[in-house]
Amino acid sequence: GENVEQHPSTLSVQEGDSAVIKCTYSDSASNYFPWYKQELGKGPQLIIDIRSNVGEKKDQRIAVTLNKTAKHFSLHITETQPEDSAVYFCAASSSWGKLQFGAGTQVVVTP
Amino acid sequence: EPEVTQTPSHQVTQMGQEVILRCVPISNHLYFYWYRQILGQKVEFLVSFYNNEISEKSEIFDDQFSVERPDGSNFTLKIRSTKLEDSAMYFCASSDLTDNQPQHFGDGTRLSIL
């Protein structure tokens, strides 16, 4: 089955700097890669996703890249703000919407 | 913006008791999911459900678990005889299509087994 690895587990950045989170997956059949943001006491909130026929996608300060050959994908947050502080999860899916999640990255943005 | 709602937010139950977790998916969505997150661990897939049938289930989803869509709006997860290791956060999600379509999550039910 699919296995998703996520690094780093914690990431501390200064406000205004960029943050990068990396994930690798094992199942070459995976074709959908969403990223979720989870704030304390809340459920995962979808922030961006990418499909296997696309190499890069951007939405304002957030971008995701996908390298199918290497089986890894990354989340980039530019110009970080304190409200970006949260746990971020990557996930991969290959069938029936079953999402396999990474272990999460705790991002702390310090003013 | 439409959202997935889950009740209760926190459920405390004695070991061996039955528990039902409730979810109201987004109204025009057709695919429904349950995930769980044990404290400090990954979010884990439990089951997907479409057209009143289970589409896929994980190894975690054994005979103690069942899902149901009792009416046009609710989606429930039942654990028949709870164990201590069932203590976790349970998330419901829904999507309007499977296969590469976004899943929207509720805020979860924290289940504590005593």
Coordinates of C-alpha atoms in Angstrom, one line a residue:
Chain A
G1 CA 0.0 0.0 0.0
E2 CA 0.9 3.7 -0.1
N3 CA 3.3 5.1 2.3
V4 CA 3.8 8.9 2.7
E5 CA 6.8 10.4 4.4
Q6 CA 6.9 14.0 5.5
H7 CA 9.8 16.3 6.6
P8 CA 10.5 18.2 8.7
S9 CA 8.4 17.4 11.7
T10 CA 8.8 20.9 13.0
L11 CA 9.7 24.1 11.2
S12 CA 10.4 27.5 12.8
V13 CA 10.6 30.5 10.5
Q14 CA 10.8 34.2 10.9
E15 CA 7.9 36.2 9.7
G16 CA 8.4 37.1 6.1
D17 CA 10.7 34.2 5.3
S18 CA 9.7 31.2 3.2
A19 CA 8.7 27.7 4.5
V20 CA 9.2 24.5 2.6
I21 CA 7.7 21.1 3.5
K22 CA 8.6 18.0 1.6
C23 CA 6.8 14.7 1.1
T24 CA 7.6 11.4 -0.6
Y25 CA 5.3 8.7 -1.6
S26 CA 5.8 5.0 -2.5
D27 CA 2.8 4.1 -4.8
S28 CA 3.4 5.1 -8.4
A29 CA -0.3 4.8 -9.0
S30 CA -1.0 7.8 -6.7
N31 CA -2.4 10.6 -8.8
Y32 CA -3.8 13.2 -6.4
F33 CA -1.8 15.1 -3.8
P34 CA -3.6 17.5 -1.4
W35 CA -2.2 19.6 1.3
Y36 CA -4.1 20.3 4.5
K37 CA -3.7 22.9 7.3
Q38 CA -4.9 22.0 10.7
E39 CA -5.3 24.6 13.5
L40 CA -5.7 23.6 17.1
G41 CA -9.2 22.1 17.8
K42 CA -10.1 22.1 14.1
G43 CA -10.3 19.6 11.3
P44 CA -7.8 19.5 8.4
Q45 CA -8.5 22.3 6.0
L46 CA -7.6 21.9 2.3
I47 CA -5.3 24.6 1.2
I48 CA -4.0 23.4 -2.2
D49 CA -3.9 20.3 -4.2
I50 CA -2.1 19.0 -7.3
R51 CA -2.9 16.2 -9.8
S52 CA -0.4 14.0 -11.4
N53 CA -0.7 15.6 -14.8
V54 CA 0.6 18.9 -13.4
G55 CA 4.1 19.7 -12.2
E56 CA 3.4 22.9 -10.3
K57 CA 0.5 24.9 -9.0
K58 CA 0.3 28.3 -7.2
D59 CA -2.3 30.1 -5.2
Q60 CA -1.2 33.5 -3.9
R61 CA 1.6 32.8 -1.3
I62 CA 1.2 29.0 -1.5
A63 CA 2.7 26.8 -4.2
V64 CA 3.0 23.0 -4.6
T65 CA 5.5 21.1 -6.9
L66 CA 5.3 17.5 -7.9
N67 CA 8.1 15.3 -9.3
K68 CA 6.5 12.1 -10.4
T69 CA 9.7 10.5 -11.4
A70 CA 11.2 11.0 -8.0
K71 CA 7.9 10.5 -6.3
H72 CA 8.1 13.6 -4.2
F73 CA 6.0 16.7 -3.8
S74 CA 6.6 19.9 -1.8
L75 CA 4.7 22.8 -0.3
H76 CA 6.1 26.3 -0.4
I77 CA 4.8 29.2 1.6
T78 CA 6.3 32.6 0.8
E79 CA 6.2 35.7 3.0
T80 CA 5.1 33.8 6.0
Q81 CA 2.7 35.4 8.5
P82 CA 1.9 34.5 12.1
E83 CA -1.5 33.1 11.0
D84 CA 0.4 30.5 8.9
S85 CA 1.4 28.9 12.2
A86 CA -0.4 25.4 12.2
V87 CA 0.2 21.8 11.5
Y88 CA 0.5 21.0 7.8
F89 CA -0.3 17.6 6.3
C90 CA 0.5 16.2 2.9
A91 CA -1.5 13.3 1.5
A92 CA -1.6 11.0 -1.5
S93 CA -4.4 9.2 -3.1
S94 CA -4.6 6.5 -5.8
S95 CA -8.1 4.8 -5.4
W96 CA -11.6 5.6 -4.3
G97 CA -10.5 8.8 -2.6
K98 CA -8.5 7.0 0.1
L99 CA -6.1 9.5 1.4
Q100 CA -2.8 8.4 2.9
F101 CA -1.4 11.2 5.1
G102 CA 2.1 12.2 6.1
A103 CA 2.9 12.6 9.8
G104 CA 2.5 16.4 9.7
T105 CA 4.8 19.4 10.1
Q106 CA 4.3 21.9 12.9
V107 CA 5.1 25.3 11.5
V108 CA 5.8 28.1 13.9
V109 CA 6.1 31.6 12.4
T110 CA 7.8 34.0 14.8
P111 CA 7.3 37.8 14.5
Chain B
E1 CA -19.1 28.2 2.5
P2 CA -20.7 24.8 3.0
E3 CA -19.1 22.7 5.7
V4 CA -19.1 19.2 7.2
T5 CA -20.4 19.2 10.7
Q6 CA -19.8 16.5 13.3
T7 CA -21.4 15.8 16.6
P8 CA -20.6 15.4 19.4
S9 CA -17.3 17.3 19.6
H10 CA -16.3 15.1 22.6
Q11 CA -17.6 11.7 23.6
V12 CA -16.6 9.9 26.7
T13 CA -17.6 6.2 26.9
Q14 CA -16.9 3.2 29.1
M15 CA -14.9 0.4 27.5
G16 CA -17.2 -2.2 26.0
Q17 CA -20.0 0.3 25.3
E18 CA -21.3 1.1 21.9
V19 CA -20.8 4.6 20.5
I20 CA -22.2 6.3 17.4
L21 CA -20.4 9.3 15.9
R22 CA -22.5 11.5 13.7
C23 CA -21.7 13.6 10.6
V24 CA -23.6 15.8 8.3
P25 CA -21.7 16.0 5.0
I26 CA -21.9 18.8 2.5
S27 CA -25.3 18.6 1.0
N28 CA -24.5 17.9 -2.7
H29 CA -21.6 15.6 -2.0
L30 CA -21.9 11.9 -2.9
Y31 CA -18.8 10.3 -1.3
F32 CA -18.2 10.1 2.4
Y33 CA -15.3 9.0 4.5
W34 CA -14.2 8.4 8.1
Y35 CA -10.6 8.9 9.3
R36 CA -9.1 8.8 12.7
Q37 CA -6.1 10.4 14.4
I38 CA -4.6 8.9 17.5
L39 CA -2.9 11.5 19.6
G40 CA 0.5 12.3 18.1
Q41 CA 0.1 10.0 15.1
K42 CA -0.9 10.3 11.5
V43 CA -4.4 10.8 10.2
E44 CA -5.5 7.3 9.1
F45 CA -8.1 6.2 6.6
L46 CA -10.9 4.0 7.9
V47 CA -13.6 3.7 5.3
S48 CA -15.1 5.3 2.2
F49 CA -18.8 5.1 1.3
Y50 CA -20.8 5.7 -1.8
N51 CA -24.3 4.9 -3.0
N52 CA -25.1 3.2 0.3
E53 CA -22.2 0.9 0.1
I54 CA -18.7 0.7 1.5
S55 CA -16.2 1.4 -1.4
E56 CA -13.0 0.7 0.5
K57 CA -12.0 0.0 4.1
S58 CA -8.7 -0.2 5.9
E59 CA -7.5 -3.0 8.2
I60 CA -8.5 -0.9 11.1
F61 CA -12.1 -1.1 10.1
D62 CA -12.9 -4.5 11.5
D63 CA -16.2 -6.1 12.5
Q64 CA -16.6 -3.7 15.4
F65 CA -17.0 -0.8 13.1
S66 CA -20.0 0.0 10.8
V67 CA -21.2 3.0 8.8
E68 CA -24.6 4.0 7.8
R69 CA -26.4 6.8 5.9
P70 CA -29.7 6.5 7.8
D71 CA -31.3 9.4 5.9
G72 CA -30.5 12.0 3.2
S73 CA -28.3 14.1 5.4
N74 CA -26.6 12.1 8.1
F75 CA -23.6 9.7 7.9
T76 CA -22.7 7.7 11.0
L77 CA -19.8 5.6 12.4
K78 CA -20.7 3.0 15.0
I79 CA -18.2 1.2 17.1
R80 CA -20.0 -1.8 18.6
S81 CA -17.8 -2.6 21.6
T82 CA -15.3 0.1 22.3
K83 CA -11.7 -0.7 23.4
L84 CA -9.2 1.6 25.1
E85 CA -7.2 1.8 21.8
D86 CA -10.3 3.3 20.0
S87 CA -9.5 6.6 21.8
A88 CA -8.8 9.0 19.1
M89 CA -10.0 12.0 17.1
Y90 CA -12.5 10.8 14.4
F91 CA -12.9 12.9 11.3
C92 CA -15.7 12.7 8.8
A93 CA -15.0 14.0 5.2
S94 CA -17.0 14.3 2.0
S95 CA -16.4 15.0 -1.6
D96 CA -18.6 15.5 -4.7
L97 CA -16.7 13.0 -6.8
T98 CA -14.0 10.5 -5.9
D99 CA -10.8 10.1 -7.8
N100 CA -8.8 13.4 -7.6
Q101 CA -11.6 15.5 -6.0
P102 CA -11.1 17.5 -2.8
Q103 CA -12.2 16.0 0.4
H104 CA -13.6 18.5 3.0
F105 CA -13.2 17.6 6.6
G106 CA -15.3 18.3 9.7
D107 CA -13.7 19.4 13.0
G108 CA -13.9 15.9 14.4
T109 CA -15.2 14.1 17.4
R110 CA -12.7 13.4 20.2
L111 CA -13.6 9.9 21.5
S112 CA -12.2 9.0 25.0
I113 CA -12.6 5.4 26.2
L114 CA -12.4 4.9 29.9

